[in-house]
XYZ file of N, CA and C in Angstrom:
243
model
N 11.217 -122.625 -0.267
C 11.953 -120.924 0.067
C 11.358 -119.906 0.345
N 10.591 -119.207 1.087
C 10.194 -117.352 0.596
C 11.540 -116.624 0.837
N 11.138 -115.875 -0.057
C 11.784 -114.631 0.146
C 12.334 -113.630 1.092
N 12.711 -113.425 0.883
C 13.584 -112.436 2.000
C 11.811 -111.416 2.577
N 11.344 -110.767 1.175
C 10.420 -109.834 1.116
C 9.194 -110.466 1.673
N 9.134 -110.822 1.810
C 8.019 -112.007 1.815
C 8.123 -112.374 3.758
N 9.002 -112.196 4.594
C 8.841 -112.933 5.549
C 8.931 -111.377 5.971
N 9.691 -110.485 5.237
C 9.341 -109.268 6.258
C 8.835 -108.637 6.257
N 7.450 -108.839 5.601
C 5.942 -108.131 4.935
C 5.566 -109.124 6.601
N 5.405 -110.234 7.415
C 4.763 -110.861 7.944
C 5.445 -110.233 8.766
N 7.036 -109.985 9.387
C 7.422 -108.871 10.401
C 6.418 -107.399 10.048
N 6.222 -106.693 9.486
C 5.817 -105.914 9.270
C 4.629 -105.346 9.705
N 3.178 -106.857 9.110
C 2.337 -106.400 9.585
C 1.637 -106.988 10.810
N 3.124 -107.615 11.427
C 2.708 -107.614 12.961
C 3.093 -106.630 14.237
N 4.057 -105.739 13.449
C 3.554 -104.420 13.908
C 5.405 -103.946 14.451
N 6.262 -104.392 13.795
C 8.053 -104.968 13.792
C 7.963 -103.374 12.903
N 8.743 -102.676 13.405
C 9.837 -101.055 12.510
C 10.141 -101.631 11.496
N 10.318 -100.380 11.286
C 11.804 -100.454 9.464
C 12.784 -101.039 9.750
N 13.448 -99.920 11.074
C 15.000 -100.396 11.295
C 14.795 -101.931 11.738
N 14.311 -102.129 12.847
C 14.212 -103.830 13.337
C 14.127 -104.734 12.254
N 13.340 -104.594 10.796
C 13.031 -105.001 9.971
C 14.347 -105.332 9.249
N 14.708 -103.840 9.048
C 16.202 -104.094 7.958
C 17.191 -104.817 8.554
N 17.332 -104.689 10.222
C 18.805 -105.464 10.820
C 18.100 -106.457 11.001
N 17.356 -107.143 10.679
C 16.759 -108.330 10.869
C 16.932 -109.131 9.671
N 17.143 -108.550 9.109
C 17.167 -109.341 7.298
C 18.516 -108.920 6.534
N 19.310 -108.205 7.162
C 20.973 -107.376 6.839
C 20.258 -106.658 5.214
N 19.217 -105.651 5.421
C 19.001 -105.098 4.074
C 19.268 -103.284 4.666
N 19.452 -102.446 3.491
C 18.784 -101.588 3.865
C 17.343 -100.768 4.821
N 17.457 -100.245 4.877
C 15.969 -99.050 5.271
C 15.553 -98.967 4.526
N 15.755 -98.259 3.609
C 15.233 -98.160 2.389
C 14.631 -98.874 1.498
N 15.349 -100.057 1.660
C 15.078 -101.349 0.637
C 13.814 -101.758 1.582
N 13.725 -101.804 3.040
C 12.251 -101.706 3.355
C 11.745 -101.040 2.891
N 11.546 -100.088 2.824
C 10.506 -99.059 2.455
C 10.532 -98.970 0.977
N 11.165 -99.691 0.228
C 10.555 -99.817 -1.573
C 9.996 -100.744 -1.427
N 10.375 -102.165 -0.669
C 9.578 -103.725 -0.695
C 7.820 -103.290 -0.270
N 7.888 -102.373 1.225
C 6.478 -101.434 1.445
C 5.728 -101.400 0.083
N 6.278 -100.735 -0.933
C 5.510 -99.700 -1.696
C 5.594 -100.268 -2.842
N 6.363 -101.623 -3.392
C 6.218 -102.145 -4.274
C 5.657 -103.542 -4.361
N 5.298 -103.375 -3.344
C 4.654 -105.190 -2.856
C 3.078 -104.638 -2.224
N 2.725 -103.659 -2.081
C 1.716 -103.006 -1.332
C 1.573 -103.067 0.337
N 2.555 -103.197 1.255
C 2.084 -103.609 2.257
C 1.539 -102.804 2.963
N 0.522 -102.961 3.632
C -0.712 -102.638 4.074
C -0.914 -102.714 6.094
N -0.759 -101.956 6.711
C -1.454 -102.737 8.291
C -2.655 -102.377 8.067
N -3.477 -103.282 9.219
C -4.807 -103.273 9.008
C -5.292 -102.227 10.484
N -6.447 -101.604 9.939
C -6.738 -100.181 10.400
C -6.183 -99.235 9.944
N -5.423 -98.610 9.055
C -4.906 -97.718 8.641
C -5.883 -97.497 7.637
N -6.231 -95.779 8.188
C -6.853 -94.916 6.625
C -6.727 -95.255 5.480
N -7.431 -95.556 4.746
C -7.044 -95.572 3.024
C -6.284 -93.980 2.588
N -5.243 -94.355 2.000
C -4.511 -92.959 1.791
C -5.648 -91.804 0.763
N -5.294 -91.302 1.317
C -6.231 -89.685 0.006
C -5.080 -89.386 -1.047
N -5.989 -89.450 -2.141
C -4.984 -89.485 -3.300
C -5.263 -87.850 -3.871
N -6.206 -87.523 -3.662
C -6.488 -85.798 -3.803
C -7.188 -84.602 -3.211
N -7.375 -83.934 -2.864
C -8.094 -83.116 -1.661
C -8.436 -81.744 -2.654
N -9.677 -81.981 -2.229
C -11.059 -81.159 -2.876
C -11.094 -79.639 -1.961
N -10.764 -78.701 -2.913
C -10.816 -77.274 -2.723
C -12.449 -76.417 -2.705
N -12.462 -75.042 -1.942
C -12.965 -74.873 -1.987
C -13.216 -74.034 -3.174
N -14.344 -73.878 -3.645
C -14.037 -72.720 -4.958
C -14.651 -71.253 -4.503
N -13.851 -70.044 -4.922
C -14.447 -69.023 -4.335
C -15.660 -68.665 -4.644
N -16.491 -67.852 -4.139
C -18.035 -67.519 -4.069
C -17.741 -66.262 -4.597
N -18.777 -66.087 -5.721
C -18.619 -64.358 -6.153
C -20.216 -64.128 -6.374
N -21.200 -62.946 -5.265
C -22.144 -63.126 -5.407
C -22.997 -61.940 -6.927
N -23.648 -61.176 -6.910
C -24.442 -60.545 -8.236
C -23.739 -59.774 -7.937
N -23.606 -58.917 -7.359
C -23.310 -57.667 -7.010
C -22.108 -57.321 -6.696
N -20.792 -58.206 -6.870
C -19.654 -58.014 -6.905
C -20.004 -58.184 -8.432
N -19.950 -59.051 -9.344
C -20.062 -58.866 -10.880
C -20.544 -57.881 -11.618
N -21.292 -56.890 -10.558
C -22.048 -56.000 -11.377
C -20.884 -54.744 -11.303
N -20.200 -54.648 -10.058
C -19.780 -53.600 -9.384
C -17.856 -53.893 -10.816
N -17.795 -55.314 -10.823
C -16.414 -55.642 -11.989
C -17.104 -55.238 -13.470
N -18.190 -55.214 -13.497
C -18.212 -55.192 -15.284
C -18.668 -52.826 -14.804
N -19.397 -52.370 -14.191
C -18.884 -50.923 -14.744
C -17.551 -50.750 -14.442
N -16.476 -51.436 -13.255
C -15.532 -50.540 -13.246
C -14.822 -51.294 -14.806
N -15.084 -52.274 -15.246
C -14.663 -52.819 -16.570
C -14.969 -51.345 -17.575
N -16.449 -50.961 -17.755
C -16.830 -50.248 -18.719
C -15.878 -48.599 -18.259
N -15.876 -48.587 -16.903
C -15.589 -46.936 -17.038
C -14.028 -46.631 -17.161
N -13.580 -47.807 -16.758
C -11.583 -48.060 -17.250
C -11.145 -48.496 -18.451
N -12.289 -49.490 -19.451
C -11.564 -49.713 -20.107
C -10.688 -49.362 -21.069
N -10.545 -48.069 -20.713
C -9.556 -47.387 -21.754
C -8.025 -47.595 -21.031
N -7.709 -48.022 -20.110
C -6.537 -48.222 -19.228
C -5.537 -49.791 -19.927
N -7.151 -51.210 -20.507
C -6.470 -51.958 -20.955
C -5.616 -52.025 -22.256
N -6.073 -51.172 -22.685
C -5.634 -50.692 -24.436
C -3.676 -50.012 -24.176
N -3.558 -49.495 -23.487
C -1.789 -49.414 -23.170
C -1.162 -49.698 -23.982
């Protein structure tokens, strides 16, 4: 005999909603969600989960660097208070 979660997985893969699966197998909605995570259910056609986001680095041109160096040289005494 198959386990509840195995039968629920088949219902999930056919497109049944969490709420309907929970009612059918007499479990809570969160139980169905935990089964999905634990047993790694995935409907076909869904895009893969994105693990991290690559952010753009800041761009600093040479003139900005020169301005900053000159500023630090002129006002170096402000950093030692």
